[in-house]
Short mmCIF file of C-alpha atoms in Angstrom, two decimals:
data_model
loop_
_atom_site.label_atom_id
_atom_site.label_comp_id
_atom_site.label_asym_id
_atom_site.label_seq_id
_atom_site.Cartn_x
_atom_site.Cartn_y
_atom_site.Cartn_z
CA UNK Z 1 -31.53 238.58 -61.58
CA UNK Z 2 -28.75 236.48 -60.48
CA UNK Z 3 -25.45 237.69 -62.65
CA UNK Z 4 -22.48 235.91 -62.72
CA UNK Z 5 -21.23 233.64 -59.50
CA UNK Z 6 -17.68 233.95 -58.85
CA UNK Z 7 -15.45 232.66 -55.85
CA UNK Z 8 -15.41 234.62 -52.91
CA UNK Z 9 -14.40 232.45 -50.12
CA UNK Z 10 -12.39 228.88 -49.49
CA UNK Z 11 -11.92 226.73 -46.34
CA UNK Z 12 -10.23 223.36 -45.42
CA UNK Z 13 -10.54 222.52 -41.79
CA UNK Z 14 -8.68 219.65 -41.56
CA UNK Z 15 -9.11 217.83 -38.48
CA UNK Z 16 -7.94 214.05 -37.38
CA UNK Z 17 -10.17 214.13 -34.35
CA UNK Z 18 -13.48 215.95 -34.26
CA UNK Z 19 -15.62 215.11 -31.41
CA UNK Z 20 -13.40 214.28 -28.47
CA UNK Z 21 -13.95 211.16 -26.22
CA UNK Z 22 -12.13 207.95 -25.37
CA UNK Z 23 -15.22 205.73 -24.71
CA UNK Z 24 -19.03 205.17 -25.70
CA UNK Z 25 -18.48 205.68 -29.49
CA UNK Z 26 -21.54 205.61 -31.54
CA UNK Z 27 -20.09 204.40 -34.96
CA UNK Z 28 -16.76 202.63 -36.17
CA UNK Z 29 -15.06 206.32 -37.01
CA UNK Z 30 -12.36 206.58 -34.43
CA UNK Z 31 -9.00 208.88 -34.56
CA UNK Z 32 -6.19 208.88 -32.06
CA UNK Z 33 -3.64 212.22 -32.29
CA UNK Z 34 -0.15 211.87 -30.63
CA UNK Z 35 1.66 215.25 -30.33
CA UNK Z 36 5.52 214.49 -30.34
CA UNK Z 37 7.37 217.12 -27.67
CA UNK Z 38 10.89 215.97 -29.52
CA UNK Z 39 11.71 214.81 -32.92
CA UNK Z 40 14.77 212.78 -31.10
CA UNK Z 41 12.16 209.45 -30.73
CA UNK Z 42 14.59 206.77 -29.88
CA UNK Z 43 12.01 203.93 -29.86
CA UNK Z 44 8.40 203.37 -31.13
CA UNK Z 45 5.33 205.43 -30.27
CA UNK Z 46 1.98 203.15 -30.58
CA UNK Z 47 -1.41 204.52 -31.13
CA UNK Z 48 -4.37 202.47 -31.68
CA UNK Z 49 -7.48 200.90 -30.58
CA UNK Z 50 -8.75 197.49 -29.26
CA UNK Z 51 -12.09 196.16 -29.76
CA UNK Z 52 -13.36 192.52 -29.28
CA UNK Z 53 -10.25 190.91 -28.50
CA UNK Z 54 -8.04 192.78 -31.31
CA UNK Z 55 -5.37 195.26 -31.21
CA UNK Z 56 -5.34 197.60 -34.05
CA UNK Z 57 -2.15 200.00 -33.59
CA UNK Z 58 -0.39 202.62 -35.69
CA UNK Z 59 3.30 203.14 -35.17
CA UNK Z 60 5.78 205.55 -35.56
CA UNK Z 61 9.68 204.42 -35.08
CA UNK Z 62 11.94 207.02 -34.50
CA UNK Z 63 15.24 205.01 -34.71
CA UNK Z 64 14.35 204.08 -38.60
CA UNK Z 65 12.01 206.73 -39.29
CA UNK Z 66 9.14 204.42 -40.56
CA UNK Z 67 5.42 204.29 -39.98
CA UNK Z 68 3.28 201.18 -40.14
CA UNK Z 69 0.36 199.12 -38.73
CA UNK Z 70 0.24 195.96 -36.37
CA UNK Z 71 -2.94 193.97 -36.21
CA UNK Z 72 -3.22 191.47 -33.35
CA UNK Z 73 -5.83 189.03 -33.35
CA UNK Z 74 -7.37 187.54 -29.83
CA UNK Z 75 -5.35 184.49 -30.51
CA UNK Z 76 -2.06 186.63 -30.35
CA UNK Z 77 -1.25 186.42 -34.41
CA UNK Z 78 0.08 189.42 -35.68
CA UNK Z 79 0.34 191.02 -39.00
CA UNK Z 80 2.73 193.64 -40.01
CA UNK Z 81 1.55 196.03 -42.69
CA UNK Z 82 4.05 198.88 -44.37
CA UNK Z 83 4.10 200.99 -47.40
CA UNK Z 84 7.59 200.75 -49.15
CA UNK Z 85 6.87 203.83 -51.28
CA UNK Z 86 5.29 206.03 -48.53
CA UNK Z 87 5.87 204.67 -44.89
CA UNK Z 88 9.13 206.79 -44.25
CA UNK Z 89 8.71 210.44 -43.48
CA UNK Z 90 10.96 212.84 -45.21
CA UNK Z 91 11.92 214.48 -41.76
CA UNK Z 92 10.95 213.56 -38.36
CA UNK Z 93 7.12 214.02 -37.89
CA UNK Z 94 5.55 216.45 -35.37
CA UNK Z 95 2.69 214.12 -34.34
CA UNK Z 96 1.36 210.56 -34.95
CA UNK Z 97 -2.43 209.65 -36.17
CA UNK Z 98 -4.24 206.69 -36.51
CA UNK Z 99 -7.75 206.83 -38.00
CA UNK Z 100 -10.21 203.80 -38.24
CA UNK Z 101 -13.04 204.71 -40.69
CA UNK Z 102 -15.50 202.22 -41.28
CA UNK Z 103 -13.25 198.95 -42.13
CA UNK Z 104 -9.90 201.18 -43.06
CA UNK Z 105 -7.54 201.55 -40.44
CA UNK Z 106 -4.65 204.43 -41.57
CA UNK Z 107 -1.47 205.64 -39.80
CA UNK Z 108 -0.47 209.17 -40.78
CA UNK Z 109 2.20 211.54 -39.50
CA UNK Z 110 2.15 215.50 -39.42
CA UNK Z 111 5.00 217.52 -40.43
CA UNK Z 112 4.52 221.66 -40.51
CA UNK Z 113 0.79 220.94 -40.15
CA UNK Z 114 0.30 218.95 -42.84
CA UNK Z 115 -0.90 215.25 -42.45
CA UNK Z 116 -0.06 212.53 -44.87
CA UNK Z 117 -0.66 208.68 -45.13
CA UNK Z 118 1.90 206.37 -44.16
CA UNK Z 119 0.36 203.09 -44.45
CA UNK Z 120 -3.26 201.25 -44.26
CA UNK Z 121 -4.80 198.44 -43.88
CA UNK Z 122 -8.44 197.18 -44.67
CA UNK Z 123 -10.03 195.31 -42.07
CA UNK Z 124 -12.17 191.93 -43.05
CA UNK Z 125 -15.20 192.72 -40.79
CA UNK Z 126 -17.25 195.61 -39.45
CA UNK Z 127 -16.38 196.77 -36.01
CA UNK Z 128 -18.54 197.22 -32.99
CA UNK Z 129 -17.99 200.74 -32.00
CA UNK Z 130 -19.26 199.86 -28.20
CA UNK Z 131 -16.04 198.17 -27.74
CA UNK Z 132 -13.49 200.25 -29.41
CA UNK Z 133 -11.13 201.88 -26.71
CA UNK Z 134 -8.15 204.01 -27.97
CA UNK Z 135 -4.59 204.11 -26.50
CA UNK Z 136 -1.12 205.29 -26.53
CA UNK Z 137 2.18 203.60 -25.63
CA UNK Z 138 5.84 204.17 -25.67
CA UNK Z 139 8.06 201.67 -26.29
CA UNK Z 140 11.53 202.67 -25.87
CA UNK Z 141 14.30 200.61 -27.60
CA UNK Z 142 16.31 200.50 -24.40
CA UNK Z 143 16.68 201.46 -20.81
CA UNK Z 144 14.43 204.27 -19.48
CA UNK Z 145 14.40 206.55 -22.25
CA UNK Z 146 11.97 209.39 -21.28
CA UNK Z 147 8.95 209.38 -23.70
CA UNK Z 148 8.29 211.79 -26.22
CA UNK Z 149 4.47 211.75 -26.09
CA UNK Z 150 3.77 215.58 -25.18
CA UNK Z 151 0.16 214.83 -25.18
CA UNK Z 152 -2.55 212.75 -26.96
CA UNK Z 153 -6.36 212.94 -27.57
CA UNK Z 154 -9.07 210.82 -29.38
CA UNK Z 155 -12.51 211.10 -30.48
CA UNK Z 156 -14.55 210.53 -33.37
CA UNK Z 157 -13.15 211.27 -36.91
CA UNK Z 158 -12.88 214.22 -38.00
CA UNK Z 159 -12.49 215.22 -41.79
CA UNK Z 160 -9.45 215.87 -44.62
CA UNK Z 161 -11.99 217.67 -46.62
CA UNK Z 162 -15.61 218.79 -47.19
CA UNK Z 163 -17.69 217.53 -50.07
CA UNK Z 164 -21.27 216.88 -51.14
CA UNK Z 165 -22.88 220.15 -49.83
CA UNK Z 166 -26.36 220.59 -49.00
CA UNK Z 167 -28.50 223.27 -47.64
CA UNK Z 168 -30.49 222.09 -44.41
CA UNK Z 169 -34.29 222.93 -46.11
CA UNK Z 170 -37.58 223.42 -45.08
CA UNK Z 171 -40.49 221.15 -47.01
CA UNK Z 172 -41.01 224.02 -49.32
CA UNK Z 173 -37.30 224.22 -50.64
CA UNK Z 174 -36.11 227.09 -48.47
CA UNK Z 175 -33.31 227.23 -46.23
CA UNK Z 176 -33.77 226.60 -42.86
CA UNK Z 177 -32.10 228.69 -40.69
CA UNK Z 178 -31.58 229.49 -37.17
CA UNK Z 179 -30.78 233.04 -35.74
CA UNK Z 180 -29.69 234.29 -38.93
CA UNK Z 181 -27.44 230.95 -39.69
CA UNK Z 182 -28.27 228.30 -42.36
CA UNK Z 183 -26.89 224.77 -41.89
CA UNK Z 184 -25.04 222.28 -44.54
CA UNK Z 185 -25.10 218.65 -44.66
CA UNK Z 186 -21.61 217.71 -46.19
CA UNK Z 187 -19.57 214.42 -46.28
CA UNK Z 188 -16.52 214.44 -44.32
CA UNK Z 189 -13.88 213.08 -46.65
CA UNK Z 190 -11.65 210.36 -44.95
CA UNK Z 191 -8.11 208.89 -45.89
CA UNK Z 192 -9.34 206.96 -48.66
CA UNK Z 193 -12.32 205.80 -50.89
CA UNK Z 194 -16.03 206.51 -50.25
CA UNK Z 195 -15.93 203.71 -47.32
CA UNK Z 196 -13.94 206.00 -45.25
CA UNK Z 197 -16.16 209.28 -45.66
CA UNK Z 198 -19.60 210.11 -43.37
CA UNK Z 199 -21.97 212.50 -42.88
CA UNK Z 200 -21.78 215.65 -40.61
CA UNK Z 201 -23.76 219.02 -40.28
CA UNK Z 202 -22.72 222.36 -40.12
CA UNK Z 203 -23.82 225.91 -39.75
CA UNK Z 204 -23.02 228.71 -42.14
CA UNK Z 205 -22.87 232.40 -41.49
CA UNK Z 206 -24.03 233.75 -45.12
CA UNK Z 207 -22.33 237.11 -43.93
CA UNK Z 208 -18.91 236.00 -43.10
CA UNK Z 209 -19.21 232.64 -44.79
CA UNK Z 210 -17.67 231.20 -41.23
CA UNK Z 211 -18.79 227.28 -40.88
CA UNK Z 212 -18.66 225.45 -37.76
CA UNK Z 213 -19.47 221.68 -37.14
CA UNK Z 214 -22.46 221.36 -35.34
CA UNK Z 215 -23.53 217.35 -35.79
CA UNK Z 216 -22.71 214.04 -36.83
CA UNK Z 217 -25.41 211.60 -38.35
CA UNK Z 218 -24.73 207.87 -38.31
CA UNK Z 219 -26.82 205.32 -40.40
CA UNK Z 220 -28.07 201.81 -39.38
CA UNK Z 221 -28.68 199.21 -42.13
CA UNK Z 222 -29.11 195.80 -41.72
CA UNK Z 223 -28.00 196.14 -37.72
CA UNK Z 224 -24.44 197.94 -38.44
CA UNK Z 225 -23.92 201.70 -38.05
CA UNK Z 226 -22.46 202.81 -41.07
CA UNK Z 227 -20.91 205.96 -42.26
CA UNK Z 228 -23.76 206.76 -45.24
CA UNK Z 229 -23.34 210.20 -46.70
CA UNK Z 230 -24.26 212.19 -49.83
CA UNK Z 231 -27.35 213.66 -47.56
CA UNK Z 232 -30.11 215.53 -47.76
CA UNK Z 233 -32.06 216.99 -44.35
CA UNK Z 234 -35.29 218.25 -44.62
CA UNK Z 235 -37.49 220.05 -41.90
CA UNK Z 236 -41.18 218.88 -42.16
CA UNK Z 237 -43.41 220.11 -39.33
CA UNK Z 238 -42.18 218.56 -35.87
CA UNK Z 239 -39.88 215.98 -37.76
CA UNK Z 240 -36.86 215.79 -39.68
CA UNK Z 241 -36.53 213.64 -43.00
CA UNK Z 242 -32.66 212.29 -44.06
CA UNK Z 243 -32.37 210.95 -47.56
CA UNK Z 244 -28.76 209.55 -47.36
CA UNK Z 245 -26.92 207.49 -49.95
CA UNK Z 246 -25.38 204.21 -49.22
CA UNK Z 247 -21.87 204.73 -50.05
CA UNK Z 248 -20.41 203.04 -47.10
CA UNK Z 249 -20.59 199.74 -48.07
CA UNK Z 250 -19.88 200.24 -51.78
CA UNK Z 251 -16.08 199.79 -51.23
CA UNK Z 252 -16.64 196.24 -49.69
CA UNK Z 253 -19.43 194.63 -52.03
CA UNK Z 254 -17.95 192.13 -54.84
CA UNK Z 255 -17.33 193.72 -57.89
CA UNK Z 256 -20.05 192.17 -59.58
CA UNK Z 257 -22.75 193.08 -57.55
CA UNK Z 258 -21.83 196.34 -55.80
CA UNK Z 259 -24.12 198.96 -55.75
CA UNK Z 260 -25.33 202.15 -53.84
CA UNK Z 261 -28.94 202.90 -53.17
CA UNK Z 262 -30.99 205.72 -51.00
CA UNK Z 263 -32.36 205.12 -47.96
CA UNK Z 264 -34.56 207.43 -45.73
CA UNK Z 265 -34.78 207.93 -42.11
CA UNK Z 266 -36.93 210.29 -40.08
CA UNK Z 267 -36.66 211.97 -36.59
CA UNK Z 268 -37.83 214.11 -33.98
CA UNK Z 269 -34.46 214.73 -32.22
CA UNK Z 270 -32.39 217.73 -32.86
CA UNK Z 271 -30.29 216.72 -35.65
CA UNK Z 272 -28.47 219.82 -35.92
CA UNK Z 273 -26.71 219.03 -32.49
CA UNK Z 274 -24.85 216.16 -31.06
CA UNK Z 275 -24.50 212.68 -32.43
CA UNK Z 276 -27.28 210.56 -33.98
CA UNK Z 277 -27.67 207.26 -35.32
CA UNK Z 278 -30.69 207.07 -37.90
CA UNK Z 279 -32.50 203.68 -39.10
CA UNK Z 280 -32.92 203.77 -42.71
CA UNK Z 281 -35.32 202.05 -44.74
CA UNK Z 282 -35.10 201.95 -48.63
CA UNK Z 283 -36.82 204.83 -50.18
CA UNK Z 284 -38.33 203.12 -53.22
CA UNK Z 285 -36.71 205.10 -56.09
CA UNK Z 286 -38.66 203.99 -59.29
CA UNK Z 287 -35.48 202.36 -61.14
CA UNK Z 288 -37.86 200.00 -63.24
CA UNK Z 289 -38.98 203.26 -65.24
CA UNK Z 290 -35.66 204.08 -66.25
CA UNK Z 291 -33.89 202.60 -69.36
CA UNK Z 292 -31.78 199.43 -67.96
CA UNK Z 293 -29.49 198.64 -66.52
CA UNK Z 294 -29.43 200.65 -63.51
CA UNK Z 295 -26.41 199.93 -61.04
CA UNK Z 296 -26.95 202.24 -58.56
CA UNK Z 297 -28.60 205.38 -57.10
CA UNK Z 298 -27.41 208.10 -54.97
CA UNK Z 299 -27.41 212.25 -54.47
CA UNK Z 300 -31.28 212.37 -53.49
CA UNK Z 301 -32.91 215.66 -52.96
CA UNK Z 302 -36.31 216.14 -51.35
CA UNK Z 303 -38.78 219.12 -51.96
CA UNK Z 304 -42.54 219.40 -51.58
CA UNK Z 305 -44.36 221.22 -54.49
CA UNK Z 306 -47.95 221.53 -54.49
CA UNK Z 307 -48.65 219.24 -51.80
CA UNK Z 308 -46.34 216.12 -53.40
CA UNK Z 309 -42.92 215.39 -52.75
CA UNK Z 310 -40.61 215.40 -55.28
CA UNK Z 311 -37.26 213.69 -55.27
CA UNK Z 312 -34.18 214.34 -57.58
CA UNK Z 313 -31.55 212.03 -57.56
CA UNK Z 314 -28.89 210.37 -59.97
CA UNK Z 315 -28.88 206.91 -61.80
CA UNK Z 316 -26.06 204.92 -63.18
CA UNK Z 317 -25.93 202.58 -66.04
CA UNK Z 318 -22.56 201.48 -64.53
CA UNK Z 319 -19.76 202.59 -62.64
CA UNK Z 320 -19.12 205.65 -63.34
CA UNK Z 321 -21.70 206.45 -66.17
CA UNK Z 322 -24.48 208.07 -64.50
CA UNK Z 323 -27.14 211.08 -65.28
CA UNK Z 324 -29.68 212.98 -63.06
CA UNK Z 325 -33.57 212.15 -62.73
CA UNK Z 326 -36.55 213.30 -61.17
CA UNK Z 327 -39.82 211.68 -59.59
CA UNK Z 328 -42.96 212.35 -57.76
CA UNK Z 329 -44.78 210.74 -55.07
CA UNK Z 330 -48.50 209.71 -56.56
CA UNK Z 331 -50.12 210.30 -53.14
CA UNK Z 332 -49.80 213.98 -51.38
CA UNK Z 333 -47.98 214.14 -48.35
CA UNK Z 334 -46.71 210.31 -49.09
CA UNK Z 335 -43.04 209.33 -49.22
CA UNK Z 336 -43.77 206.43 -51.53
CA UNK Z 337 -45.11 205.28 -54.35
CA UNK Z 338 -42.44 207.23 -56.54
CA UNK Z 339 -43.63 207.95 -60.44
CA UNK Z 340 -40.72 209.04 -62.77
CA UNK Z 341 -41.21 212.28 -64.05
CA UNK Z 342 -37.88 212.57 -66.48
CA UNK Z 343 -34.03 211.63 -66.70
CA UNK Z 344 -31.68 213.52 -68.71
CA UNK Z 345 -30.48 209.86 -69.92
CA UNK Z 346 -28.16 211.87 -72.56
CA UNK Z 347 -25.70 212.61 -69.78
CA UNK Z 348 -22.99 210.42 -68.59
CA UNK Z 349 -21.20 212.17 -66.00
CA UNK Z 350 -23.72 214.49 -64.18
CA UNK Z 351 -24.58 214.36 -60.52
CA UNK Z 352 -25.11 216.77 -57.54
CA UNK Z 353 -29.11 217.09 -58.25
CA UNK Z 354 -30.68 220.05 -56.49
CA UNK Z 355 -34.58 221.14 -56.56
CA UNK Z 356 -34.93 224.65 -56.35
CA UNK Z 357 -36.88 227.89 -57.59
CA UNK Z 358 -35.37 229.69 -60.64
CA UNK Z 359 -36.61 232.49 -62.48
CA UNK Z 360 -39.84 231.87 -60.20
CA UNK Z 361 -40.29 228.42 -61.79
CA UNK Z 362 -39.34 224.97 -60.27
CA UNK Z 363 -36.21 223.42 -61.70
CA UNK Z 364 -33.57 220.74 -61.02
CA UNK Z 365 -29.84 221.97 -61.09
CA UNK Z 366 -27.24 219.60 -61.29
CA UNK Z 367 -23.46 219.57 -62.26
CA UNK Z 368 -21.40 218.26 -65.34
CA UNK Z 369 -18.26 216.60 -64.66
CA UNK Z 370 -15.27 216.82 -66.92
CA UNK Z 371 -15.83 213.23 -67.86
CA UNK Z 372 -19.36 214.39 -69.75
CA UNK Z 373 -20.07 214.49 -73.41
CA UNK Z 374 -19.02 217.43 -75.49
CA UNK Z 375 -20.82 220.56 -74.69
CA UNK Z 376 -22.21 218.70 -71.18
CA UNK Z 377 -18.35 219.45 -69.13
CA UNK Z 378 -17.71 221.66 -66.17
CA UNK Z 379 -21.00 223.54 -66.04
CA UNK Z 380 -24.28 223.73 -64.07
CA UNK Z 381 -27.22 222.61 -66.30
CA UNK Z 382 -30.70 223.49 -65.34
CA UNK Z 383 -33.58 221.06 -66.10
CA UNK Z 384 -37.38 221.71 -65.91
CA UNK Z 385 -39.40 219.01 -64.45
CA UNK Z 386 -39.43 217.07 -67.49
CA UNK Z 387 -35.92 216.79 -66.88
CA UNK Z 388 -35.41 218.84 -70.16
CA UNK Z 389 -32.20 221.31 -69.76
CA UNK Z 390 -33.71 224.90 -70.38
CA UNK Z 391 -30.04 226.58 -69.27
CA UNK Z 392 -27.24 226.86 -67.05
CA UNK Z 393 -26.40 229.02 -64.02
CA UNK Z 394 -23.57 231.37 -65.08
CA UNK Z 395 -20.93 230.20 -62.36
CA UNK Z 396 -17.39 229.27 -62.17
CA UNK Z 397 -17.12 225.50 -62.00
CA UNK Z 398 -14.55 224.09 -59.43
CA UNK Z 399 -12.49 221.26 -60.12
CA UNK Z 400 -14.52 217.65 -59.80
CA UNK Z 401 -18.24 217.51 -59.66
CA UNK Z 402 -19.44 220.25 -57.46
CA UNK Z 403 -22.66 220.62 -56.30
CA UNK Z 404 -24.92 223.84 -57.11
CA UNK Z 405 -26.38 224.71 -53.71
CA UNK Z 406 -27.54 228.11 -53.80
CA UNK Z 407 -28.76 230.33 -51.09
CA UNK Z 408 -31.12 233.38 -52.29
CA UNK Z 409 -30.37 236.78 -50.74
CA UNK Z 410 -32.78 239.49 -50.10
CA UNK Z 411 -31.11 241.86 -52.54
CA UNK Z 412 -31.68 239.76 -55.40
CA UNK Z 413 -28.14 238.18 -55.30
CA UNK Z 414 -27.46 234.69 -54.19
CA UNK Z 415 -24.84 232.48 -52.87
CA UNK Z 416 -23.45 228.96 -53.97
CA UNK Z 417 -21.72 226.95 -51.40
CA UNK Z 418 -20.04 223.95 -53.16
CA UNK Z 419 -16.83 222.21 -53.02
CA UNK Z 420 -13.61 221.16 -55.50
CA UNK Z 421 -11.47 218.37 -56.02
CA UNK Z 422 -8.51 219.38 -54.10
CA UNK Z 423 -7.29 216.30 -52.21
CA UNK Z 424 -5.34 216.06 -48.82
CA UNK Z 425 -3.47 213.39 -46.97
CA UNK Z 426 -0.48 212.25 -49.54
CA UNK Z 427 -0.79 209.90 -52.43
CA UNK Z 428 -1.34 206.79 -50.64
CA UNK Z 429 -5.10 207.70 -50.12
CA UNK Z 430 -5.79 207.69 -53.69
CA UNK Z 431 -9.38 209.07 -54.61
CA UNK Z 432 -11.79 210.56 -52.01
CA UNK Z 433 -10.20 213.33 -49.97
CA UNK Z 434 -11.55 216.18 -51.50
CA UNK Z 435 -12.11 218.74 -51.57
CA UNK Z 436 -12.10 222.54 -50.51
CA UNK Z 437 -15.18 224.37 -49.43
CA UNK Z 438 -15.89 227.21 -51.90
CA UNK Z 439 -18.31 229.73 -51.90
CA UNK Z 440 -19.32 231.93 -54.84
CA UNK Z 441 -21.60 234.75 -54.82
CA UNK Z 442 -23.83 236.53 -57.55
CA UNK Z 443 -23.15 240.25 -56.62
CA UNK Z 444 -25.92 242.21 -54.17
CA UNK Z 445 -25.85 245.09 -51.90
CA UNK Z 446 -26.43 242.99 -48.63
CA UNK Z 447 -25.65 239.22 -47.75
CA UNK Z 448 -29.03 238.61 -45.71
CA UNK Z 449 -30.27 235.27 -46.33
CA UNK Z 450 -34.04 234.80 -47.58
CA UNK Z 451 -36.42 233.38 -44.92
CA UNK Z 452 -39.64 232.89 -46.76
CA UNK Z 453 -38.83 230.49 -49.47
CA UNK Z 454 -38.77 233.31 -52.41
CA UNK Z 455 -36.04 232.92 -54.52
CA UNK Z 456 -34.63 235.46 -56.74
CA UNK Z 457 -34.43 235.41 -60.87
CA UNK Z 458 -31.50 234.24 -62.37
CA UNK Z 459 -30.03 234.45 -65.96
CA UNK Z 460 -29.76 231.29 -67.41
CA UNK Z 461 -26.75 230.29 -70.39
CA UNK Z 462 -29.07 228.69 -73.06
CA UNK Z 463 -28.38 224.93 -73.24
CA UNK Z 464 -26.40 223.78 -76.36
CA UNK Z 465 -28.22 222.24 -79.01
CA UNK Z 466 -30.09 219.43 -78.05
CA UNK Z 467 -28.73 215.81 -78.67
CA UNK Z 468 -30.66 212.76 -79.04
CA UNK Z 469 -31.00 210.65 -75.92
CA UNK Z 470 -29.87 207.43 -76.26
#
């Protein structure tokens, strides 16, 4: 029986540059880091990218102790971008950083190990990653002042935070393991809202809680490579199934029509190593069976139960008023022809859906955010397959809306690997830079992961008195 989950580990591996390279980029997610060998910078250090005749430069001017962005178009027209409130570091920085995350370009400085955004600009169009070339320059104010650039590196963007944690799974819902390691799909937070984030795969050691970045997953929609995220990866025989939420374009859609939906990709490549561009197609979520309106769906989780694929997901009435739901494919083995099994429409801030075995029964786990109704805040509700609440996991609930991704252990205990809302990168970034990776544990004698798909039983907190659904 699972007892109360309590926090046992926390990590925050912040990196601007992830996979190092200077060419052959697969996505418009590129970062440049410049180490400054001295705090005395009598001029400007410039770091940036060229693409299709455009120059995208971030800079730090030591004389004015000021950072900003210059954009130069193919005709030579220059636009300058600075933040009056955030552009001036309190002390001379140790390093300069530039991140292109989708359409957003951000310049950052590092002081005492902490990166802070100093200016940012939204580009008008998508960027072709094949044309991206990073560069660094030194522009002294006068004479032949020695360059303060000690070294620099570039590559695919890393992350300011990690969130949207799912275990890579087998089709039967058990965790996919290699040599004793489990694997996690996680959203790599960028220096801003959802369009600056993307998806990565990490190994997870259930004995030490150590994580290591393994691969990057990019998604091609409408001919453009994007950083879709909030992803679930499933091993089905000799292929991978990858369900992803189309958050990459949410920031850029017109206010009246912006939306997010769920796409599905398949691959026979080893998605746990390297970089991969996956072509996605709409999964066909049965939104017509949900109460109108439905303006978006996200947070997919796939599991095959009795031969039929089941899809847990989140549906929104408006942004942001959302609830969990569950659908089943009518034909055994098929990934289309979905029929709605249920939806917890009494919720308004519940997401992070996970299909799991609890007390030897198939259940849907979710997370109630702090904006929910009374009795539906900061808890992990458990639903049956009709999406009626049958209890809640006895667990500490970190800030934000942490997902309840549970790994049963052979001794009857379990781990929950999730995240919180801790931001990074400074106030200019706004919402979206979270969070810390958080590991909670229900006590057991050993920390050995189950390999056969069996799940331990769990004590459930009983649900509050049922409310009528609208």
